Each structure stands twice: as structure tokens, then as C-alpha cells.
PDB file of C-alpha atoms in Angstrom:
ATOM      1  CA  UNK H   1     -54.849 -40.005  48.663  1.00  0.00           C
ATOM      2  CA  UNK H   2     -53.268 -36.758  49.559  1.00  0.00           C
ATOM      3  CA  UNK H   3     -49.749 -37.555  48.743  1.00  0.00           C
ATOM      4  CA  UNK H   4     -51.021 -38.814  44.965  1.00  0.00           C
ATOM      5  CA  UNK H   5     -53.093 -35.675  44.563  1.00  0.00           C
ATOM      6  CA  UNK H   6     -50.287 -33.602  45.096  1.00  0.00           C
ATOM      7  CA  UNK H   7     -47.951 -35.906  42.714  1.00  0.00           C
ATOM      8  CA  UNK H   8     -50.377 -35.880  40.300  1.00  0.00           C
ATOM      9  CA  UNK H   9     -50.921 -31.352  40.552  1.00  0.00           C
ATOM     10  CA  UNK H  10     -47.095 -31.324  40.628  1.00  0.00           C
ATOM     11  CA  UNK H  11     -47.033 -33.558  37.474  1.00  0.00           C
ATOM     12  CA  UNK H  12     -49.419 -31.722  35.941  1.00  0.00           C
ATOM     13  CA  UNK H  13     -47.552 -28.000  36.832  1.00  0.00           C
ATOM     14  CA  UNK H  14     -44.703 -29.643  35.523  1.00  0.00           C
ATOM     15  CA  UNK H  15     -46.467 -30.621  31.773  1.00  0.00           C
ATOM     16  CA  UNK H  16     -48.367 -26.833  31.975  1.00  0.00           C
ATOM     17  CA  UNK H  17     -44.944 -25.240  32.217  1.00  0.00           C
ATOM     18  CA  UNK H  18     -42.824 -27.842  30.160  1.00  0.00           C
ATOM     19  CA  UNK H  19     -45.931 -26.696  27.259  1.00  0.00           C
ATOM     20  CA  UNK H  20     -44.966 -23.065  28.086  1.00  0.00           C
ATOM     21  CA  UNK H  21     -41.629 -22.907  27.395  1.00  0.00           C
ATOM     22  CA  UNK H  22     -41.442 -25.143  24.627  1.00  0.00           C
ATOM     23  CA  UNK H  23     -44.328 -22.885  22.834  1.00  0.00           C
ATOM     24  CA  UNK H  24     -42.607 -20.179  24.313  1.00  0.00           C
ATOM     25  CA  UNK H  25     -39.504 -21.505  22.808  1.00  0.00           C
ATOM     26  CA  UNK H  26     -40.679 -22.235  19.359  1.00  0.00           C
ATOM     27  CA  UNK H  27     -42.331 -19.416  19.117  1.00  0.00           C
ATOM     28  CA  UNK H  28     -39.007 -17.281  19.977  1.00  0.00           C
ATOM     29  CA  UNK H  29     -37.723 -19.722  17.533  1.00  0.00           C
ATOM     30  CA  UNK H  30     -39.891 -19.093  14.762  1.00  0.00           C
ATOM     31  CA  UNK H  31     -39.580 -14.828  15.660  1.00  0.00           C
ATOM     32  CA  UNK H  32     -35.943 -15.235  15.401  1.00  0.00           C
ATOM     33  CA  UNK H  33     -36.314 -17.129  12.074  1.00  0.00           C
ATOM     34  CA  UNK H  34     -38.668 -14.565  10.790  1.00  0.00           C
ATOM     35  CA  UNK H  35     -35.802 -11.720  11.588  1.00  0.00           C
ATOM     36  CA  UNK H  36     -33.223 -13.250  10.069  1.00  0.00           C
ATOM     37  CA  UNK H  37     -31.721 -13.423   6.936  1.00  0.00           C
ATOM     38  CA  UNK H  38     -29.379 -15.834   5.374  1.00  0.00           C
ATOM     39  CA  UNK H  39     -25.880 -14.341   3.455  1.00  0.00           C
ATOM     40  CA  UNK H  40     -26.621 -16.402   0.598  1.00  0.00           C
ATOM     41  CA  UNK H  41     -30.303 -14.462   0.348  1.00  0.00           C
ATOM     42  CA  UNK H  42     -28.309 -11.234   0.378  1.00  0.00           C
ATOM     43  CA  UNK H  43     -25.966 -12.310  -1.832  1.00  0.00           C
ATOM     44  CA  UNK H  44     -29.016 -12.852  -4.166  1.00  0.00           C
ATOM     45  CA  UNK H  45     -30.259  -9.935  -3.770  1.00  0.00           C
ATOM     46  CA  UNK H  46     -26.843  -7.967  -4.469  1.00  0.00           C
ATOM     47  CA  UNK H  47     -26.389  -9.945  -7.663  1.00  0.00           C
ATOM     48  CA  UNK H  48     -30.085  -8.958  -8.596  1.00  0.00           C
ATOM     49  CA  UNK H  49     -29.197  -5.372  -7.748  1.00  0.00           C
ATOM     50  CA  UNK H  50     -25.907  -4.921 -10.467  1.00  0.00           C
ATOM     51  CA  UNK H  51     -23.495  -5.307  -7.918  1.00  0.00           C
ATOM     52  CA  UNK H  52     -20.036  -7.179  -9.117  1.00  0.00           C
ATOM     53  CA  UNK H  53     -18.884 -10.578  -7.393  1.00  0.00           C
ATOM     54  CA  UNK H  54     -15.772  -8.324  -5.896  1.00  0.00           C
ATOM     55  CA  UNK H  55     -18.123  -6.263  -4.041  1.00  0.00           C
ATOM     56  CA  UNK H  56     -20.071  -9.439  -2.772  1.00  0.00           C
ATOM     57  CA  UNK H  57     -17.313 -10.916  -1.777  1.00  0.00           C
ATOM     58  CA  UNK H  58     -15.572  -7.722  -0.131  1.00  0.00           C
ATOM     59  CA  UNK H  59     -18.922  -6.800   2.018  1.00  0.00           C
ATOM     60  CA  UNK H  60     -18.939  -8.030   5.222  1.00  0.00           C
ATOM     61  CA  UNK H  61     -22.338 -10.017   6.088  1.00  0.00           C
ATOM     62  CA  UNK H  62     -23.243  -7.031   8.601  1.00  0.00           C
ATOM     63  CA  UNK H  63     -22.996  -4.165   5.915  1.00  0.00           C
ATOM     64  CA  UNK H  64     -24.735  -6.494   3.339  1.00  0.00           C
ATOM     65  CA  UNK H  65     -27.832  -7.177   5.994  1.00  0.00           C
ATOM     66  CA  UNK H  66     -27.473  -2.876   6.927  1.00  0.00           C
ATOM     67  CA  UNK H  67     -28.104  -2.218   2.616  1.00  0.00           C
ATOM     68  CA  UNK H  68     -30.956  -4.425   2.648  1.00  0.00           C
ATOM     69  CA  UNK H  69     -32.742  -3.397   6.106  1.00  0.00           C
ATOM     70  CA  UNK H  70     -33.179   0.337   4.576  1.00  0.00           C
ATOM     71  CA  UNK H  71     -35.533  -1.599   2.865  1.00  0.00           C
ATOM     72  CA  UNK H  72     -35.157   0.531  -0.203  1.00  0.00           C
ATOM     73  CA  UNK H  73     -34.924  -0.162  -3.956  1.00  0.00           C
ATOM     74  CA  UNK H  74     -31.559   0.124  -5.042  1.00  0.00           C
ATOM     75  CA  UNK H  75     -28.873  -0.178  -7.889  1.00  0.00           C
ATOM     76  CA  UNK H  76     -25.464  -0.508  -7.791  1.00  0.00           C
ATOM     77  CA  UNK H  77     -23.738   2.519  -9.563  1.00  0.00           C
ATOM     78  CA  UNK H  78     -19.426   2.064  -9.518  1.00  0.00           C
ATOM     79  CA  UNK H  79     -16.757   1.052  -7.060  1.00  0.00           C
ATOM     80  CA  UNK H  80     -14.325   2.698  -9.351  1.00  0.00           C
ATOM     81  CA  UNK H  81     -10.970   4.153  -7.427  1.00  0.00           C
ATOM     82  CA  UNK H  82      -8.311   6.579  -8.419  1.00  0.00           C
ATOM     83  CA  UNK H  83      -5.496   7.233  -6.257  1.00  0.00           C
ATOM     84  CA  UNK H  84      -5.543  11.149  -5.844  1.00  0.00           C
ATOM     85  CA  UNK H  85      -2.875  13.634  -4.722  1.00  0.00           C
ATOM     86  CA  UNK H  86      -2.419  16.556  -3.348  1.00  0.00           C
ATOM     87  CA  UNK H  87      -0.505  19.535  -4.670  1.00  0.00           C
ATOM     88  CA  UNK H  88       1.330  22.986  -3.593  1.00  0.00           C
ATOM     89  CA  UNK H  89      -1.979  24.575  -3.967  1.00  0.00           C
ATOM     90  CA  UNK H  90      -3.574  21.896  -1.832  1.00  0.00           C
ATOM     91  CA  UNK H  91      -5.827  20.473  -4.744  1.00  0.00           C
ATOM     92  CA  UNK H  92      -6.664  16.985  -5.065  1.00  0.00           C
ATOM     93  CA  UNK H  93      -5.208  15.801  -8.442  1.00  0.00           C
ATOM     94  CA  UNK H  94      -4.632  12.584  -9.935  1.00  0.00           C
ATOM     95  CA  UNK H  95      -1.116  11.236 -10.785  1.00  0.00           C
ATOM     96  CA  UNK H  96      -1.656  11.927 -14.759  1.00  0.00           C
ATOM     97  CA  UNK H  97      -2.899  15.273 -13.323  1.00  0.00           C
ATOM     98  CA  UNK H  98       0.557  16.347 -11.026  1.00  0.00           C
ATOM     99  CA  UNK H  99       2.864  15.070 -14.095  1.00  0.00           C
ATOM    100  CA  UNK H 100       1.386  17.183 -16.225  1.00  0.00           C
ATOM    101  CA  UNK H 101       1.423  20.207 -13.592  1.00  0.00           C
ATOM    102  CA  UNK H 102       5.015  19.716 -13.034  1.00  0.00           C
ATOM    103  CA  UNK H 103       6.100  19.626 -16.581  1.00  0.00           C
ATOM    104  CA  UNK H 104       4.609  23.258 -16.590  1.00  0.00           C
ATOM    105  CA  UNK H 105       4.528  24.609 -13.326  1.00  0.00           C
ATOM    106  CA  UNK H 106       7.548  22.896 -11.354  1.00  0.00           C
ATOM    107  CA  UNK H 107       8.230  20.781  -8.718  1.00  0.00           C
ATOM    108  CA  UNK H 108       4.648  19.056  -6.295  1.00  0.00           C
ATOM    109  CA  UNK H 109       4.485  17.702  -3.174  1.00  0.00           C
ATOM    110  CA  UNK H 110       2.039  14.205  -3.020  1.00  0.00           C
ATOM    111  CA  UNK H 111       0.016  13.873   0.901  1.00  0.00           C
ATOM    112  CA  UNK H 112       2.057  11.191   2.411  1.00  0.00           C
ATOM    113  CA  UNK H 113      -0.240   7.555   2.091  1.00  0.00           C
ATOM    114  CA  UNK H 114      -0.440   4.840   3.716  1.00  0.00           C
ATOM    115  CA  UNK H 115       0.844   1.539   2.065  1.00  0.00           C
ATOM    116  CA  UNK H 116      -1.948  -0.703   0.855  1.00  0.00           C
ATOM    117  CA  UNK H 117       0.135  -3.376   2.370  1.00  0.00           C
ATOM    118  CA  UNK H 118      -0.828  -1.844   5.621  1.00  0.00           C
ATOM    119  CA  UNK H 119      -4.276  -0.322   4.657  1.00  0.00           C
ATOM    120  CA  UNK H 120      -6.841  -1.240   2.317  1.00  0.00           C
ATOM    121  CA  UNK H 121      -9.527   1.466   1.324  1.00  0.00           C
ATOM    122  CA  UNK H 122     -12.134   0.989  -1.140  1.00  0.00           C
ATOM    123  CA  UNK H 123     -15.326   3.173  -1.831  1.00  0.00           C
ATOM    124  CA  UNK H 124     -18.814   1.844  -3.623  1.00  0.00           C
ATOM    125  CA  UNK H 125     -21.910   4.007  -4.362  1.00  0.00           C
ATOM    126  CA  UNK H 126     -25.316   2.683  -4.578  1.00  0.00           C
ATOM    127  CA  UNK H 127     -28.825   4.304  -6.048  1.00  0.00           C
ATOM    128  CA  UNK H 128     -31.492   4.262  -4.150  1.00  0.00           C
ATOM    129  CA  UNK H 129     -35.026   4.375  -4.606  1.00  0.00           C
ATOM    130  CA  UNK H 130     -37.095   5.218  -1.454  1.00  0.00           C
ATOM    131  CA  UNK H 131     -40.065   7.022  -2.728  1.00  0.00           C
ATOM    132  CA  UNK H 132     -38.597  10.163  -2.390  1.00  0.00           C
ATOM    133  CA  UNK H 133     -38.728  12.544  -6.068  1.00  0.00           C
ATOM    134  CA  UNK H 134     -35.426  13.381  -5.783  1.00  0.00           C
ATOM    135  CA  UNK H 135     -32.590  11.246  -7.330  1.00  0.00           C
ATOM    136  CA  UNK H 136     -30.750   9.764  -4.318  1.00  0.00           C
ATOM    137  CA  UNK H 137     -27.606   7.808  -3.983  1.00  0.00           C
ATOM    138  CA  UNK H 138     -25.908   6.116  -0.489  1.00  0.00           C
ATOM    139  CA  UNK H 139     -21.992   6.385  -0.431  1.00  0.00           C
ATOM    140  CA  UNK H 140     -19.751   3.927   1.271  1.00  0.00           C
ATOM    141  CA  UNK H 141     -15.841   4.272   2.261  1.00  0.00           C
ATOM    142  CA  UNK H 142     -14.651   0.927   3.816  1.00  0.00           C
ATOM    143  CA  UNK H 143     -11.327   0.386   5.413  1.00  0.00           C
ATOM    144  CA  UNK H 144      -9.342  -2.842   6.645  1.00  0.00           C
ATOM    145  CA  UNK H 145      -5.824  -2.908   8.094  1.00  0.00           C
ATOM    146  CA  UNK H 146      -3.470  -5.750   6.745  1.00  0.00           C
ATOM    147  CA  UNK H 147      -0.951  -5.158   9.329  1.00  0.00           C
ATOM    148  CA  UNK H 148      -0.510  -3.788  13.040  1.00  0.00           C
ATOM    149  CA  UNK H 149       2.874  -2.970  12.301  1.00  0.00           C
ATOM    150  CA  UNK H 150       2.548   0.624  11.489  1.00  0.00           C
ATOM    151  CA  UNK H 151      -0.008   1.653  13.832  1.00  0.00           C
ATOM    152  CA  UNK H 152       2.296  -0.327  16.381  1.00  0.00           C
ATOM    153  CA  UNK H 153       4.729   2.427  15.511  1.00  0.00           C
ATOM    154  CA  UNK H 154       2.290   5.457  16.535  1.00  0.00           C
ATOM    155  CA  UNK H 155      -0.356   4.359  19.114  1.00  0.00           C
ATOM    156  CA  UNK H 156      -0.662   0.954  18.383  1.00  0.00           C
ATOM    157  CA  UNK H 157      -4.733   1.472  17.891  1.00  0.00           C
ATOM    158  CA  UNK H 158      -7.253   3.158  15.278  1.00  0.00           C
ATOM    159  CA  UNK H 159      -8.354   5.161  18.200  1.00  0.00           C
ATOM    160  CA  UNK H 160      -8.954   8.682  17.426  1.00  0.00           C
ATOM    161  CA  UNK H 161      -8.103   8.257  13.983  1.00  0.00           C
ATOM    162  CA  UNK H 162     -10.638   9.820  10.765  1.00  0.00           C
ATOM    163  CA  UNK H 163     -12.660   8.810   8.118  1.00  0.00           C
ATOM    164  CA  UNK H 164     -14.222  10.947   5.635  1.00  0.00           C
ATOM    165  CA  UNK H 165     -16.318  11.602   2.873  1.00  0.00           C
ATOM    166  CA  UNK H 166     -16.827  14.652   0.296  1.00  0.00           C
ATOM    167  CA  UNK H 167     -19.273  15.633  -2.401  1.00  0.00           C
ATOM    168  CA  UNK H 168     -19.250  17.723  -4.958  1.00  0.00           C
ATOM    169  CA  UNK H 169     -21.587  20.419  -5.621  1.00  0.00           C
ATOM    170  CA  UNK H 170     -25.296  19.689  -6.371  1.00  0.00           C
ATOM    171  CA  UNK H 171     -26.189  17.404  -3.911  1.00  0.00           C
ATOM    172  CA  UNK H 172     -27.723  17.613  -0.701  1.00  0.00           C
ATOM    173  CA  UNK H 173     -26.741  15.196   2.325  1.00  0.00           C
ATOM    174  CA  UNK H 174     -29.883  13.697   3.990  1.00  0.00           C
ATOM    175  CA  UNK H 175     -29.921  14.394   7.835  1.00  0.00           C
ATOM    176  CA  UNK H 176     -29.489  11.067  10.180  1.00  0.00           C
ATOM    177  CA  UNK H 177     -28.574   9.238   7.027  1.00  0.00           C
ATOM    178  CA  UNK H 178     -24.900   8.725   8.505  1.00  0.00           C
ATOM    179  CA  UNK H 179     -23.804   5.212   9.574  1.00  0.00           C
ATOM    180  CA  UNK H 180     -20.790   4.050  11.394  1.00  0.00           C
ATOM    181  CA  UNK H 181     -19.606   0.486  12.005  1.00  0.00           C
ATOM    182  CA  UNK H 182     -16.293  -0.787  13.231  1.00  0.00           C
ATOM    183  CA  UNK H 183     -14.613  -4.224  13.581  1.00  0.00           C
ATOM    184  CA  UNK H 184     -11.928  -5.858  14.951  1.00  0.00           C
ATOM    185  CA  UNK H 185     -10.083  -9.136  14.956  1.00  0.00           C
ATOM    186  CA  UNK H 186      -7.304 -10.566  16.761  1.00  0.00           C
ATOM    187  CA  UNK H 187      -6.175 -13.119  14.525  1.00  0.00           C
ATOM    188  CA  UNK H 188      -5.429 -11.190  11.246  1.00  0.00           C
ATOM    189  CA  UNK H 189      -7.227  -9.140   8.970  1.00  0.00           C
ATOM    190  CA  UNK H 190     -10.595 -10.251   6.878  1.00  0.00           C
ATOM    191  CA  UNK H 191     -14.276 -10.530   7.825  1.00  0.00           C
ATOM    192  CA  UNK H 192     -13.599 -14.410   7.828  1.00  0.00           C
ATOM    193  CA  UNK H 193     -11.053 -14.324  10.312  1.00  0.00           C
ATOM    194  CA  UNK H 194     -12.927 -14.140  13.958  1.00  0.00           C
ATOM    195  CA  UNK H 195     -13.906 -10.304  13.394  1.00  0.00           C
ATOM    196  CA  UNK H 196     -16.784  -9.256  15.799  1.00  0.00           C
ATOM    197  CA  UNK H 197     -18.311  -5.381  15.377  1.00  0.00           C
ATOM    198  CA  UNK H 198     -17.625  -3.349  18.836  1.00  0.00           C
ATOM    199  CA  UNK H 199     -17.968   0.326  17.695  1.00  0.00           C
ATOM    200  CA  UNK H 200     -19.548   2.721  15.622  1.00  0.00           C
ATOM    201  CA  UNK H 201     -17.719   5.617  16.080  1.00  0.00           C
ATOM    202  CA  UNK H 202     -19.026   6.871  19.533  1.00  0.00           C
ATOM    203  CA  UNK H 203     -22.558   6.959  18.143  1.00  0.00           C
ATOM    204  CA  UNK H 204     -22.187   9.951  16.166  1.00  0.00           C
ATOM    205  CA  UNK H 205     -20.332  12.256  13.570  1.00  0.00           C
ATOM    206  CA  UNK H 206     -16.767  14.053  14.538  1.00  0.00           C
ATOM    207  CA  UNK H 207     -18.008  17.104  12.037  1.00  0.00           C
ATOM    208  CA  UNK H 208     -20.755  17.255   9.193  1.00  0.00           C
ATOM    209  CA  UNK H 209     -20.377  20.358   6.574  1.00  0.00           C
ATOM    210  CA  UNK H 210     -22.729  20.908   3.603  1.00  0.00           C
ATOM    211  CA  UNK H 211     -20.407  19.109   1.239  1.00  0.00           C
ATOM    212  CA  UNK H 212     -19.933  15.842   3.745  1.00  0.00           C
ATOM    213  CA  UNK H 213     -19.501  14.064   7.053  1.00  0.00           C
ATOM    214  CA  UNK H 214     -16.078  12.724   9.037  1.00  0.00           C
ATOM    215  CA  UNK H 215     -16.197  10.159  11.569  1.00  0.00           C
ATOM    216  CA  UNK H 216     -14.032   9.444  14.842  1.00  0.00           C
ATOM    217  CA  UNK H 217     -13.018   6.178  15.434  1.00  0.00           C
ATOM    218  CA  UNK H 218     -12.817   4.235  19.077  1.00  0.00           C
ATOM    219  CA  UNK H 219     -10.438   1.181  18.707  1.00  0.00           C
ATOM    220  CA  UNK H 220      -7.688   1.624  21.528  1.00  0.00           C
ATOM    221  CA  UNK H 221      -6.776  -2.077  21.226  1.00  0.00           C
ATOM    222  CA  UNK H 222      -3.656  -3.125  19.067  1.00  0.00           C
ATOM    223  CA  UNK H 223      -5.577  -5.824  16.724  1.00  0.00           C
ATOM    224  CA  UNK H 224      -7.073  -6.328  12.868  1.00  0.00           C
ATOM    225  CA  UNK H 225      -9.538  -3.573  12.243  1.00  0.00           C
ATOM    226  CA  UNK H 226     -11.803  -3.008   9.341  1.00  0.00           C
ATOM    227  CA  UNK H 227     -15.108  -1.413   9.175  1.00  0.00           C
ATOM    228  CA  UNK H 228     -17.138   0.910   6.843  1.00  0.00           C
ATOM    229  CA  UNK H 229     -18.877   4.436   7.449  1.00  0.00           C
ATOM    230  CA  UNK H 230     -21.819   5.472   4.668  1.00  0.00           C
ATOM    231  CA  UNK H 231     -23.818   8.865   4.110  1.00  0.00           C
ATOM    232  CA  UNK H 232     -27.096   9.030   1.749  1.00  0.00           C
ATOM    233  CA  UNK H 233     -27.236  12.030  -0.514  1.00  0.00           C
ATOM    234  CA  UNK H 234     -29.800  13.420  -2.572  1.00  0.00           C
ATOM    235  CA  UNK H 235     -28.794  14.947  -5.873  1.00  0.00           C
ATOM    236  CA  UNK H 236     -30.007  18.607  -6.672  1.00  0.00           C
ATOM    237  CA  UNK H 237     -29.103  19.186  -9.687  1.00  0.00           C
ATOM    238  CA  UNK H 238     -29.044  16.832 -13.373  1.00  0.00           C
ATOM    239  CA  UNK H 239     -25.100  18.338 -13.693  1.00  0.00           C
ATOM    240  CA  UNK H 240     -24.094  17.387 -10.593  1.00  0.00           C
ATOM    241  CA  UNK H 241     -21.133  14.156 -10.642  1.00  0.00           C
ATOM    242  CA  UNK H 242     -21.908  11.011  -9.311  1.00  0.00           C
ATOM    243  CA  UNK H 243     -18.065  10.892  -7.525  1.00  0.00           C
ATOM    244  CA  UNK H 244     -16.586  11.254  -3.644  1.00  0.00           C
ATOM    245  CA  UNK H 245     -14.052  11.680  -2.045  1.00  0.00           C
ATOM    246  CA  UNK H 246     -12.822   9.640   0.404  1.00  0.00           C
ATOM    247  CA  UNK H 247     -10.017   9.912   3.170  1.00  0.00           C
ATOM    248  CA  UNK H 248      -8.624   8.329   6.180  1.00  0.00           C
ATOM    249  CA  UNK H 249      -6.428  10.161   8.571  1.00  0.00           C
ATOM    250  CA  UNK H 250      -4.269   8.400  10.887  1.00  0.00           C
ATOM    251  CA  UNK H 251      -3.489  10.043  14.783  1.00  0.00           C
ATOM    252  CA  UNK H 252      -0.108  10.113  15.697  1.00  0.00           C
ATOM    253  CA  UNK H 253      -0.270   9.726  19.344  1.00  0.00           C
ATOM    254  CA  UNK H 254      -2.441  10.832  21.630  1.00  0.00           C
ATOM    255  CA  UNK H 255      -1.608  14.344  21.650  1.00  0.00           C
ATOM    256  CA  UNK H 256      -3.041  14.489  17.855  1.00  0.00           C
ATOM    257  CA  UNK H 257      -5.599  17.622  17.439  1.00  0.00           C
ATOM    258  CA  UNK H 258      -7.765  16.919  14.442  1.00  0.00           C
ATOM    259  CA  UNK H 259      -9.825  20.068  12.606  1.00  0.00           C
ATOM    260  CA  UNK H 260     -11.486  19.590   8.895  1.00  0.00           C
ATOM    261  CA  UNK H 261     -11.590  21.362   6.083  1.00  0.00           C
ATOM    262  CA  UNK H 262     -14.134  20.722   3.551  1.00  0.00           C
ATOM    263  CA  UNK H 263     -15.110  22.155  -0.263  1.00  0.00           C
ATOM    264  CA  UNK H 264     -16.763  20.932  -3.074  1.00  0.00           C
ATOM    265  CA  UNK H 265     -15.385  17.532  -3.993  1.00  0.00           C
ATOM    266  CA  UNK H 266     -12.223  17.972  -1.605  1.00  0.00           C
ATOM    267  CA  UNK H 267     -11.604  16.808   2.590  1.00  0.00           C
ATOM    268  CA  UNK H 268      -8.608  17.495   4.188  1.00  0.00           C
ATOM    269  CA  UNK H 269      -7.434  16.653   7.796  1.00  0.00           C
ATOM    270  CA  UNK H 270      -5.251  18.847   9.565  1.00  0.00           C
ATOM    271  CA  UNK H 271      -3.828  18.446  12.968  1.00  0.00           C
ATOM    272  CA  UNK H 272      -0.525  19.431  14.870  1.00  0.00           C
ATOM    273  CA  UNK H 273       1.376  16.432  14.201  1.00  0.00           C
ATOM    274  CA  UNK H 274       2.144  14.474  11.294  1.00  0.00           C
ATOM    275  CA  UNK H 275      -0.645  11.786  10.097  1.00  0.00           C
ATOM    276  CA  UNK H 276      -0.948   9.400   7.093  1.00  0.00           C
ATOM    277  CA  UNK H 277      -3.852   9.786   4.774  1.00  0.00           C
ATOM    278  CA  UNK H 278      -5.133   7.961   2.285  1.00  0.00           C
ATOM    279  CA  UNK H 279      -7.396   9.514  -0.464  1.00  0.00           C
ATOM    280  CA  UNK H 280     -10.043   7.810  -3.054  1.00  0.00           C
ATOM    281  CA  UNK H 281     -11.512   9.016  -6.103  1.00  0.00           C
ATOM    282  CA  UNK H 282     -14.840   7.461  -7.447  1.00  0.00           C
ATOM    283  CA  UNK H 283     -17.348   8.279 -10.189  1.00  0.00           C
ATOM    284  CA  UNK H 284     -19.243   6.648 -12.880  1.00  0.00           C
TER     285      UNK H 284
END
């Protein structure tokens, strides 16, 4: 009699806590269902929002899910490019532009770039409707490495290396509104191919000035990297241009010293050794 009451409180123990954990499991099932949401659902919601197939395509499932979670109304405004250069003067011209300038004013000198073969950087703005009266906009530079080859050749990583983005007058960065997110993969380059996020840019800006912000990134590993940094704005005044500047600096070796110079509408990295840069023009 003793032995079966204690089979039968052990068997019924046993059914209390199988009940507990499978509630305890659906339930975590159903929480984790609630939080989630699907790519194709974003992708929905992207297309509903004016954004182009390209850009769907291009954004990885992580910045498409960061967009949405702001939980703001927005529009897709341009992911227009133009390769800019920079001149004697050290003014940020297009190629139309420094033609023109030399035909009357002599010989330039372009900022050395980065090969697209190697480096890939493309720039999308987005308006945004929060509640807020003033007109607001969120700006994204995205980069992705095609090769290791050529950071092989200085450091073999994106460690240390800079990403920035400028405004032009009239507009009015909103604090904490920076984001930073960085990628890597060890089988080649592409959101599809294995990449898995592991920084964000030590959790913070490298500098912030009135006309933008710069970011430092933390990738000492010699692998794929791609990732995307993003800044919300608020625009002041009617006149001001929907455009940024974008630019990515490259270290050359670890004894690299990095300072910033900003202006309206213009970024420029400086540092004691030679670096690569890579500058992007957008605007409606």
C-alpha cells in the first residue's frame, strides 16, 4: 500500500510537471511567435511603403526588422548615388563638376577610392512620421566587402576603420537616433551567405558634430563584412536638401590616427597614414 502510494504521487508529480513545461513551453512558444516577424511580412510592408525591389532585396532581414521596430510611419524617399570627388580646394564635386573645373582652373586631384570590386557602398533615405511636427527623415549608409584581398594587404580586418555621414544645412540630428550594426561572414560576401551580426561599433559614436555622426568599426578578423550605420534627422527649414553624404575610411595598420572634419554637406577623414575612402552623393 505504501510502495503504490508513492508510485502513484510520483506519477502524479511527474504529469503536474510534464503539464508545466509543456504550458510553459507553448506558452514561450506562442510569446516567441507573437515577437516575431516573418521577412516576407516586411517585405510587404517595404513594398507598401514606396520602397524599390533593389532595396528589398539589398536589405538584410535584420535592418528590414530594425525600420519596422521604430514603429513609425514611413516613406521611402531615394537611394540615388553619385560618385563625388574631391578637389585642390578640398570640395566635394562630382566628376561633370572637376571636368569642368579643370578646363578653367587647371589640373585636380580625385580622393583615392576604393574599387567597387572590393567595396560596395550604397546610401537610402527614408521619411518618417512619428508624431513629431517637424518633417523628419532617417538616413542609411550600408557597406559590404566583395573581397578580403585588399584589406589583406593593410590589416587584414575592418577594425578601426570609419563610416560617416553628413548633412547639409537646415536640419537638426535627433539625439540617440544613431544606430550601428556590423556583420561578418566567412564564406564570401552577401547576407545569404552564413553572415551572423557580432558588432555595432563598440556601442557608440567615434565623433558626432552638428552637421553628422562617424562610427568606429570592431572587426579584427580577416572575413566578408557588410553592415549598415543610420542617423534620424529632423529638417528645420522648407529650403533645406533632402541629400548626404556618405564616406568610408579605411585604417592602414594599426598605427592609423583618425580625426574628422565636418561642414555643411561635406566629411572628411584625416589621419597620419594613407587610407582609401569612398564617398556617396544622394538626394531626391
Amino acid at each position: 500500500m505504501k510502495k503504490y502510494f508513492i508510485r502513484t504521487f510520483v506519477l502524479i508529480l511527474g504529469l503536474v510537471g510534464f503539464t508545466l513545461f509543456s504550458g510553459g513551453t507553448l506558452f514561450a512558444e506562442e510569446d516567441s511567435e507573437e515577437k516575431e516577424v516573418s521577412e516576407s511580412t516586411l517585405n510587404e510592408w517595404l513594398k507598401e511603403s514606396g520602397a524599390p525591389s533593389q532595396v528589398i532585396e539589398r536589405w538584410s532581414y535584420d535592418q528590414k526588422l530594425s525600420l519596422y521596430e521604430e514603429g513609425d510611419e514611413v516613406e521611402y524617399v531615394t537611394s540615388e548615388v553619385v560618385d563625388l570627388y574631391k578637389n585642390e580646394d578640398g570640395e566635394f564635386l562630382t566628376l561633370n563638376e572637376l571636368k569642368e573645373e579643370q578646363e578653367t582652373d587647371g589640373d585636380f586631384s580625385t580622393m583615392a577610392t576604393i574599387p567597387e570590386s572590393d567595396l560596395k557602398v550604397s546610401h537610402d533615405i527614408w521619411r518618417t512620421y512619428d508624431g513629431s511636427s517637424e518633417e523628419r527623415y532617417t538616413f542609411y549608409a550600408n557597406y559590404e566587402w566583395q573581397t578580403t584581398s585588399t584589406r589583406s594587404f593593410f590589416n587584414g580586418s575592418v577594425e578601426n576603420d570609419k563610416v560617416g555621414i553628413a548633412l547639409p544645412s537646415g536640419w537638426d540630428i535627433v539625439a540617440g537616433s544613431d544606430e550601428c550594426k556590423e556583420f561578418q561572414s566567412g564564406i564570401g560576401p552577401g547576407m545569404g551567405n552564413g553572415t551572423s551580426q557580432h558588432g555595432n561599433c563598440n556601442g557608440g559614436l567615434y565623433d558626432a558634430n552638428f552637421y553628422g555622426y562617424a562610427w568606429s568599426l570592431t572587426g579584427d578578423d580577416d572575413v566578408w563584412h557588410s553592415g549598415w550605420v543610420s542617423l534620424k534627422a529632423a529638417r528645420t527649414s522648407s529650403s533645406a536638401n533632402i541629400e548626404a553624404i556618405s564616406q568610408y575610411a579605411q585604417a592602414a595598420g594599426t598605427s592609423t590616427s583618425f580625426g574628422v572634419n565636418w561642414g555643411p554637406l561635406s566629411l572628411s577623414f584625416t589621419s597620419s597614414s594613407d587610407i582609401d575612402k569612398r564617398t556617396w552623393h544622394t538626394e531626391k
